[in-house]
Amino acid sequence: MTEPVKSKRITVTVDGTEYTRTVEARTLLVRFIREELDHTGTHFGCDTGHCGSCSVLVDGKVVKSCMMLAIQADQAQITTVQGLAFQDGSLDPIQQAFSDHHAVQCGFCTPGMLMATEYLLSQNPHPTEEEIRRGIKGNLCRCTGYVNIVRAIQALGAQEEVIS
Amino acid sequence: MLLRELEYVKPDSVDEALEWLGRLSDAGLLAGGQSLINVLKMRIGGYQTLIDISKLEDLKRIEMVGQGIRIGAGVTYDELLHSPAISLYRPLLQEVALRIADPQVRNRGTVGGNCCYNDPTCHLPPYLTAIGATFEARGPKATRMILARDFFVSYYQTALAPGEMLVGVYVPIAKRGSGDGFRAMSVGGTDVLNIVAGASTVTLKEDGTIGDVAVVVTGVAEHPLRLDGVESQLVGSSPEPSDVRSLFSALDTARFDPVDDVHASAEYRLKMAPIFVRRALEQALDNARRGLRD
Amino acid sequence: MSTTVTKPRTALWSGQSIPRKEDERLLKGQGRFADDIRRHHEAYVHLLRSPYGHARILSVDVSAAEMAPGVITTLTGREVHALQKPFIEIAPAPGGAIEDYCLAVDKVRFMGEPVVAILAETAEMARDAADLVQIDYEPLEAVVQAEDAVREDAPRLHEQVGSNVVWHGVYDYGSIDAAKQAADRIVKIDRLHFHRFTSTPIECNAGLVEYDPGSGEYTFWCNNTMPQFAAMFMGPALDIPTDRLHFVTQDIGGSFGNKITTYIYLTICAILAKKSGRPVRWTEFRTDHILGGSHGNERTFLDIVVPVLNDGTILGIEARAIDDAGAYPRYEPLGAVIWSQVVSGVYQFRNVKVDYTQVVTNKCPVGPNRGYSRMQHLWMVERIIDIVAHELNLDAVAIRKKNYIKPEQMPYETPNGCVYDSGDYPGSLDAALKLIRYEYWQDRKQSTRGSGKLIGIGIGSTLDSGTNNFGQARIINPDLPFSGNGEVSNVKLDLYGEVVVTIGTTPQGQGHETTAAQVVADILGLNPDQVRVLVGHDNRRNVYTGFSGTYASQFAVTGLGAVRGASLKLKEELVTLAAALLEADPDEVMLRGGTALVDGDEGRSIPFIGLANIVFANNAMMPPSLDVSLNCTYTYRPPFQLPDVERKQGNLTLTYASQIHACVVEVDEETGETKILEYACVDDSGALIHPKIVEGQVHGAAGLGIGAALYESLDYDAEGQMLSPNFFAYKAVTALDVPMMKTAAIESPSPFSPNGAKGMGEGGGAPLHAVCSALQDVMHQSSRALVVDSFNPSERVYRLLHQDEHAPRGVQVISKPS
């Protein structure tokens, strides 16, 4: 039996790069990503798990990184907004659709919104409007009234092949 | 966002988790964490040591056991939604689970967490009470089964004893001629925060009369309430919509003592509770009648 | 979206929805937001806030906190009292006597007011140490309702003021008494209440503040959206020249006005930075932001009197308004005049008398919030229209069309001297009704009755006045040295011919980089990709004026007006230089694709890099008679005069974009649950530079308005305890509850702006008006209750539906003998 610890050395892979760091047990994953790894693309906008701007994929599932401890992510594969674009720097289809449909205004909720979309389409490549809205319900946006975000995802859903 | 200093332990088995639970003085279980982490962030409570059970495979199985489905306490809402057994044998559970929060929360929040948190806004306690679920509690020495109506004790309190943990929930398979209903009143938008909810299950006899019924309301008392009086009036009947309406418009709400807070007044909760519990029964009846026809 | 244009377009890029230049970095997580800034050796501040709404601070003991691990220093209100002068107040006496410091001194006046600041090596250490601070409070009776605050016996927030009134004034235009005489009937409404909410951006406030002892300069890496306004408060408070305050912003995660008054917090950080010698990082979390950021104005309208003719003609409005500023005025009482930009809304009535009082209460201070101050008044006007229609059994569409200002009356001078530049309100309403399928829903309304659901159709007609004449501040306080408005831009060629643009603005999603590039590209004959716009406010790098920032619906006019002016100057220099070098007449020289060339003889050309080379690195080749710098600055100044302070009269805003919204709601009669079935917005923002950005602003304003109308409210109890300090209780609207709204644009170019555009983006709170209007239509079919609050969650709708028919309805119609 391993004894309880106040901090621990963990290894996580974030956007394809493996990191080994010592983290305090109390550190939230979002703070680990932003403050320890300096991956500031992942944002946070609340302290109760409502806004979704800290959303990342942990082992392929979208989660709010303010709603889990960094120490729980030991050995996990994490994808953040900074890992979405293609190697050559060009936008992935979801990012491109958000730009094409003016689904980005201030860009602050965008990282989380993209991760929720990525997950939604991985589960359901052709969602209905209702399914889209349920898919991004955990992501608050104050700029767009969600209209163009839903449109961007609808356009992606209308395509044959979405996730490359 | 800045938690108090914590200790963390990640046991490899349920037995080990139980051992820590017994050994540590101020320790709590961390399953999905979708409520507990918020409590820790606000520094309004929580524990000195967290025992992380989120990855325990023993808690993550959904399996058929006799006439029921055993759902591991660590099964997430999302896993419920993807379970063929649930969609075949207790489909309404998936409808209920889909209304919990959002995809991110459903990817981490667990059945056990929802039940043990036992907040009046939680979805599962009223529904599991209505369908007669049984809770499997493991302690250091023994395992015991607790009926839903005994499990939910009061606000944020369950029948679990210190040192005990919930390891599974037995959900009976829906019988032929039975149907479930769940209707919640959310304030602040669609599926945002349930101020009251009704849950019901109905089993019809071949002649279409009600053989068995459970009607449960939550949000008006410290735990989900079974409306026994209503149930006994329903058994043996084959109610028309107007019968159901008059039954609930005359509902005795003397036992209801809802909270009054920023989300809704007690008075409004009191007015809404009979409506949503009635709608849950109506849905259960519809589902049961459809089942009988098919 | 459909667009109706009243004038053909000539520009190549302006008017097109080109891809936004901002998007790529934002989509890749490469934006640079305030909390993304890191500095070597930074330290972290935690603010300990008041748990009380109103209390005296008996003692503060930070000794244990100072000994805690990692703590560098602390700051208390008593220390601040010695280190800071009170922030200036905009109000004249007696409200001007309020003393406002960055930390509470001796008394706390709202829950969440910062009391002690702790600086430590990590954020966690600062937070942990806060638990060791001992503060003794003596709770005082709180004043939470504005109507209570004006009472003689009300507890005083600021004893030296002598009352809780910040400002009082009477706005009296035309003759309301004559209108009452002329009226067929008088409609009296007891009380209308516009609730407290916030458009709250997802990014909270943040700052990283450095102090350089060598130069005495502070640098604020932050997301304040009106930095030179902040500097105006902070320079005197810190007793330093304002040029020592260096603000840097880049990407800002929404503001909606809420980030204008963050100078309070930046001052705390500045004092700590100087005291500690460390860069101070301040990260605000949501609960802090809702408790102590900036709320929208709550306003109560009392004793409303509306003289009307039997045909529905509204002759005027009389009302008492009590506005609740929260505990400290800060940006206020500017709101006490800003509403008067839209005194008569979109209507023709010319007799208006508003007795306006602003008070302090034990709540979070207010600040500009999308639709700021006009929205409250416009909501009242729209409520009056609907209530009059309801009481007189008139059609809600017909009464609006009868009273709307007509397109042929434009430009239209309002009773207080404002000039509405252009617009087609009846045409916009027709378009909106068509979008929501008005006829269909009128039929459905009848057929739905009895089903347990009621259908209501609502209209919200509103204005988004843009480009303030800051001279209106003198109506509040004649001593204020403000008037006019303006923004500045610099457009230059850099050393190798790159076109670089700076502006003083602080965009938060409005796409300034893109639209500025469109304007420059059109003038200099470039592709917008060839124009680099340095975004954000940076008073070391970019140009700025005292008005610089992004607020109050003005960028399309002031910002792009400045960009246009600077680009034209640069164009002239480029053409003059090229003409001299190419031995051509300047009239023959054109700019295309980054090259100056002779029209009709395109072999004679010189690229921008060549022109830049001559000026910057090869100037012995400069034609001797030329004086060009290729570095051109232009300040756009709208044509404003000083208002008449005595009569409260003047042209207070340059442009008036309109928003006419229509919606269909379905109400569950049993529960009061309200669902929006159709929603349409028709906006007239003048000439559109980038239609998609404008449409996006319309969507956003509508989304927030829908949230505010049905779900979002900032609530306090009688002790001043904040009941909705996080997103658990403050129910920010989600994707499931904003309908797929339909939009259409009418373009009536403004005759007053340089490009025909109108400022827009705030939206005038149209959904609050439209949803209330639709609910009134529902009540017209049931209890006949009046919709008297701007916030209508299910519970309130339920109460209205079940209002006792014998209960006072809060309205009276007095018929006068003919």
mmCIF file of N, CA and C in Angstrom, chain A residues 105 140-146, chain C residues 195 197-202 254-258 369-371 375 661 679 696-712 730-733 737-738 741 761-762 765-768:
data_model
loop_
_atom_site.group_PDB
_atom_site.id
_atom_site.type_symbol
_atom_site.label_atom_id
_atom_site.label_comp_id
_atom_site.label_asym_id
_atom_site.label_seq_id
_atom_site.Cartn_x
_atom_site.Cartn_y
_atom_site.Cartn_z
ATOM 1 N N GLN A 105 -15.401 35.313 -31.193
ATOM 2 C CA GLN A 105 -15.325 36.771 -31.053
ATOM 3 C C GLN A 105 -14.125 37.105 -30.172
ATOM 4 N N LEU A 140 -19.817 28.070 -21.562
ATOM 5 C CA LEU A 140 -20.500 29.356 -21.649
ATOM 6 C C LEU A 140 -19.769 30.271 -22.623
ATOM 7 N N CYS A 141 -20.545 30.950 -23.422
ATOM 8 C CA CYS A 141 -20.000 31.979 -24.306
ATOM 9 C C CYS A 141 -20.853 33.213 -24.107
ATOM 10 N N ARG A 142 -20.218 34.355 -23.949
ATOM 11 C CA ARG A 142 -20.977 35.583 -23.707
ATOM 12 C C ARG A 142 -20.962 36.496 -24.933
ATOM 13 N N CYS A 143 -20.249 36.119 -25.983
ATOM 14 C CA CYS A 143 -20.117 37.009 -27.139
ATOM 15 C C CYS A 143 -21.054 36.672 -28.275
ATOM 16 N N THR A 144 -21.315 35.412 -28.518
ATOM 17 C CA THR A 144 -21.916 34.992 -29.789
ATOM 18 C C THR A 144 -23.389 34.639 -29.697
ATOM 19 N N GLY A 145 -23.943 34.587 -28.497
ATOM 20 C CA GLY A 145 -25.297 34.050 -28.383
ATOM 21 C C GLY A 145 -25.363 32.615 -28.885
ATOM 22 N N TYR A 146 -24.201 32.000 -29.022
ATOM 23 C CA TYR A 146 -24.028 30.602 -29.459
ATOM 24 C C TYR A 146 -24.439 30.366 -30.925
ATOM 25 N N HIS C 195 -33.907 45.207 -13.231
ATOM 26 C CA HIS C 195 -33.131 44.452 -12.248
ATOM 27 C C HIS C 195 -31.628 44.564 -12.466
ATOM 28 N N PHE C 197 -28.155 42.983 -13.105
ATOM 29 C CA PHE C 197 -27.516 41.810 -13.688
ATOM 30 C C PHE C 197 -26.180 42.244 -14.268
ATOM 31 N N THR C 198 -25.482 41.330 -14.841
ATOM 32 C CA THR C 198 -24.205 41.674 -15.449
ATOM 33 C C THR C 198 -24.006 40.856 -16.721
ATOM 34 N N SER C 199 -23.474 41.505 -17.715
ATOM 35 C CA SER C 199 -23.164 40.779 -18.954
ATOM 36 C C SER C 199 -21.907 39.938 -18.767
ATOM 37 N N THR C 200 -21.426 39.905 -17.613
ATOM 38 C CA THR C 200 -20.188 39.287 -17.160
ATOM 39 C C THR C 200 -19.415 38.465 -18.210
ATOM 40 N N PRO C 201 -18.237 38.952 -18.582
ATOM 41 C CA PRO C 201 -17.425 38.210 -19.552
ATOM 42 C C PRO C 201 -16.879 36.926 -18.951
ATOM 43 N N ILE C 202 -16.492 35.984 -19.800
ATOM 44 C CA ILE C 202 -15.944 34.731 -19.272
ATOM 45 C C ILE C 202 -14.536 34.934 -18.707
ATOM 46 N N GLY C 254 -13.652 39.455 -23.463
ATOM 47 C CA GLY C 254 -14.963 40.052 -23.220
ATOM 48 C C GLY C 254 -14.863 41.108 -22.137
ATOM 49 N N SER C 255 -15.723 42.093 -22.237
ATOM 50 C CA SER C 255 -15.773 43.116 -21.197
ATOM 51 C C SER C 255 -17.214 43.598 -21.042
ATOM 52 N N PHE C 256 -17.801 44.007 -22.155
ATOM 53 C CA PHE C 256 -19.176 44.540 -22.139
ATOM 54 C C PHE C 256 -19.270 45.721 -21.171
ATOM 55 N N GLY C 257 -18.143 46.415 -20.999
ATOM 56 C CA GLY C 257 -18.102 47.554 -20.079
ATOM 57 C C GLY C 257 -17.614 47.204 -18.695
ATOM 58 N N ASN C 258 -17.675 45.911 -18.358
ATOM 59 C CA ASN C 258 -17.382 45.500 -16.978
ATOM 60 C C ASN C 258 -15.927 45.683 -16.567
ATOM 61 N N ASN C 369 -22.345 48.509 -18.419
ATOM 62 C CA ASN C 369 -22.698 47.134 -18.727
ATOM 63 C C ASN C 369 -23.521 47.186 -20.005
ATOM 64 N N ARG C 370 -23.092 46.430 -20.984
ATOM 65 C CA ARG C 370 -23.702 46.416 -22.332
ATOM 66 C C ARG C 370 -25.114 47.011 -22.378
ATOM 67 N N GLY C 371 -25.260 48.113 -23.082
ATOM 68 C CA GLY C 371 -26.547 48.812 -23.139
ATOM 69 C C GLY C 371 -26.640 49.894 -22.072
ATOM 70 N N MET C 375 -30.368 51.415 -21.823
ATOM 71 C CA MET C 375 -31.221 50.224 -21.845
ATOM 72 C C MET C 375 -32.314 50.274 -20.775
ATOM 73 N N HIS C 661 -36.397 44.121 -32.379
ATOM 74 C CA HIS C 661 -36.471 42.674 -32.182
ATOM 75 C C HIS C 661 -37.930 42.236 -32.051
ATOM 76 N N TYR C 679 -37.206 34.004 -32.590
ATOM 77 C CA TYR C 679 -36.544 35.256 -32.200
ATOM 78 C C TYR C 679 -35.924 35.897 -33.430
ATOM 79 N N GLY C 696 -22.595 39.245 -35.672
ATOM 80 C CA GLY C 696 -22.123 38.570 -34.456
ATOM 81 C C GLY C 696 -22.389 39.409 -33.212
ATOM 82 N N GLN C 697 -22.207 40.717 -33.341
ATOM 83 C CA GLN C 697 -22.506 41.606 -32.210
ATOM 84 C C GLN C 697 -24.006 41.574 -31.903
ATOM 85 N N VAL C 698 -24.809 41.536 -32.950
ATOM 86 C CA VAL C 698 -26.264 41.482 -32.751
ATOM 87 C C VAL C 698 -26.631 40.187 -32.019
ATOM 88 N N HIS C 699 -26.063 39.083 -32.486
ATOM 89 C CA HIS C 699 -26.322 37.799 -31.809
ATOM 90 C C HIS C 699 -25.922 37.868 -30.335
ATOM 91 N N GLY C 700 -24.742 38.391 -30.103
ATOM 92 C CA GLY C 700 -24.202 38.377 -28.746
ATOM 93 C C GLY C 700 -25.035 39.229 -27.810
ATOM 94 N N ALA C 701 -25.373 40.428 -28.274
ATOM 95 C CA ALA C 701 -26.182 41.309 -27.428
ATOM 96 C C ALA C 701 -27.543 40.656 -27.171
ATOM 97 N N ALA C 702 -28.069 39.996 -28.192
ATOM 98 C CA ALA C 702 -29.373 39.353 -28.019
ATOM 99 C C ALA C 702 -29.263 38.177 -27.051
ATOM 100 N N GLY C 703 -28.200 37.415 -27.169
ATOM 101 C CA GLY C 703 -28.009 36.271 -26.268
ATOM 102 C C GLY C 703 -27.934 36.721 -24.820
ATOM 103 N N LEU C 704 -27.140 37.760 -24.562
ATOM 104 C CA LEU C 704 -27.029 38.251 -23.185
ATOM 105 C C LEU C 704 -28.359 38.817 -22.708
ATOM 106 N N GLY C 705 -29.071 39.486 -23.609
ATOM 107 C CA GLY C 705 -30.360 40.063 -23.235
ATOM 108 C C GLY C 705 -31.370 38.985 -22.878
ATOM 109 N N ILE C 706 -31.353 37.903 -23.636
ATOM 110 C CA ILE C 706 -32.257 36.787 -23.337
ATOM 111 C C ILE C 706 -31.903 36.200 -21.966
ATOM 112 N N GLY C 707 -30.623 36.052 -21.724
ATOM 113 C CA GLY C 707 -30.184 35.557 -20.416
ATOM 114 C C GLY C 707 -30.678 36.460 -19.300
ATOM 115 N N ALA C 708 -30.502 37.763 -19.492
ATOM 116 C CA ALA C 708 -30.903 38.721 -18.455
ATOM 117 C C ALA C 708 -32.418 38.722 -18.273
ATOM 118 N N ALA C 709 -33.142 38.545 -19.344
ATOM 119 C CA ALA C 709 -34.606 38.608 -19.262
ATOM 120 C C ALA C 709 -35.170 37.425 -18.476
ATOM 121 N N LEU C 710 -34.543 36.265 -18.612
ATOM 122 C CA LEU C 710 -35.172 35.055 -18.068
ATOM 123 C C LEU C 710 -34.376 34.354 -16.956
ATOM 124 N N TYR C 711 -33.055 34.486 -16.956
ATOM 125 C CA TYR C 711 -32.271 33.615 -16.069
ATOM 126 C C TYR C 711 -31.303 34.325 -15.120
ATOM 127 N N GLU C 712 -30.809 35.484 -15.513
ATOM 128 C CA GLU C 712 -29.657 36.061 -14.819
ATOM 129 C C GLU C 712 -30.054 37.243 -13.933
ATOM 130 N N TYR C 730 -25.699 32.380 -10.190
ATOM 131 C CA TYR C 730 -25.893 33.326 -11.296
ATOM 132 C C TYR C 730 -25.949 32.499 -12.570
ATOM 133 N N LYS C 731 -27.149 32.310 -13.091
ATOM 134 C CA LYS C 731 -27.340 31.269 -14.106
ATOM 135 C C LYS C 731 -27.138 31.825 -15.504
ATOM 136 N N ALA C 732 -25.862 31.934 -15.842
ATOM 137 C CA ALA C 732 -25.485 32.454 -17.164
ATOM 138 C C ALA C 732 -26.104 31.571 -18.244
ATOM 139 N N VAL C 733 -26.701 32.209 -19.217
ATOM 140 C CA VAL C 733 -27.502 31.476 -20.198
ATOM 141 C C VAL C 733 -26.625 30.496 -20.999
ATOM 142 N N ASP C 737 -30.592 27.454 -24.304
ATOM 143 C CA ASP C 737 -31.670 28.413 -24.076
ATOM 144 C C ASP C 737 -31.595 29.671 -24.931
ATOM 145 N N VAL C 738 -30.617 29.741 -25.801
ATOM 146 C CA VAL C 738 -30.628 30.831 -26.783
ATOM 147 C C VAL C 738 -31.113 30.227 -28.096
ATOM 148 N N MET C 741 -31.565 32.455 -33.507
ATOM 149 C CA MET C 741 -32.240 33.698 -33.892
ATOM 150 C C MET C 741 -32.025 34.016 -35.361
ATOM 151 N N GLY C 761 -23.224 47.418 -31.153
ATOM 152 C CA GLY C 761 -22.659 46.322 -30.374
ATOM 153 C C GLY C 761 -23.319 46.163 -29.021
ATOM 154 N N GLU C 762 -23.785 47.277 -28.473
ATOM 155 C CA GLU C 762 -24.406 47.158 -27.145
ATOM 156 C C GLU C 762 -25.813 46.583 -27.226
ATOM 157 N N GLY C 765 -30.337 46.397 -25.096
ATOM 158 C CA GLY C 765 -31.156 45.551 -24.221
ATOM 159 C C GLY C 765 -32.437 45.057 -24.872
ATOM 160 N N ALA C 766 -32.458 45.000 -26.196
ATOM 161 C CA ALA C 766 -33.699 44.684 -26.914
ATOM 162 C C ALA C 766 -34.419 43.429 -26.416
ATOM 163 N N PRO C 767 -33.710 42.344 -26.087
ATOM 164 C CA PRO C 767 -34.457 41.152 -25.652
ATOM 165 C C PRO C 767 -35.215 41.354 -24.346
ATOM 166 N N LEU C 768 -34.691 42.210 -23.471
ATOM 167 C CA LEU C 768 -35.436 42.472 -22.235
ATOM 168 C C LEU C 768 -36.775 43.098 -22.584
#
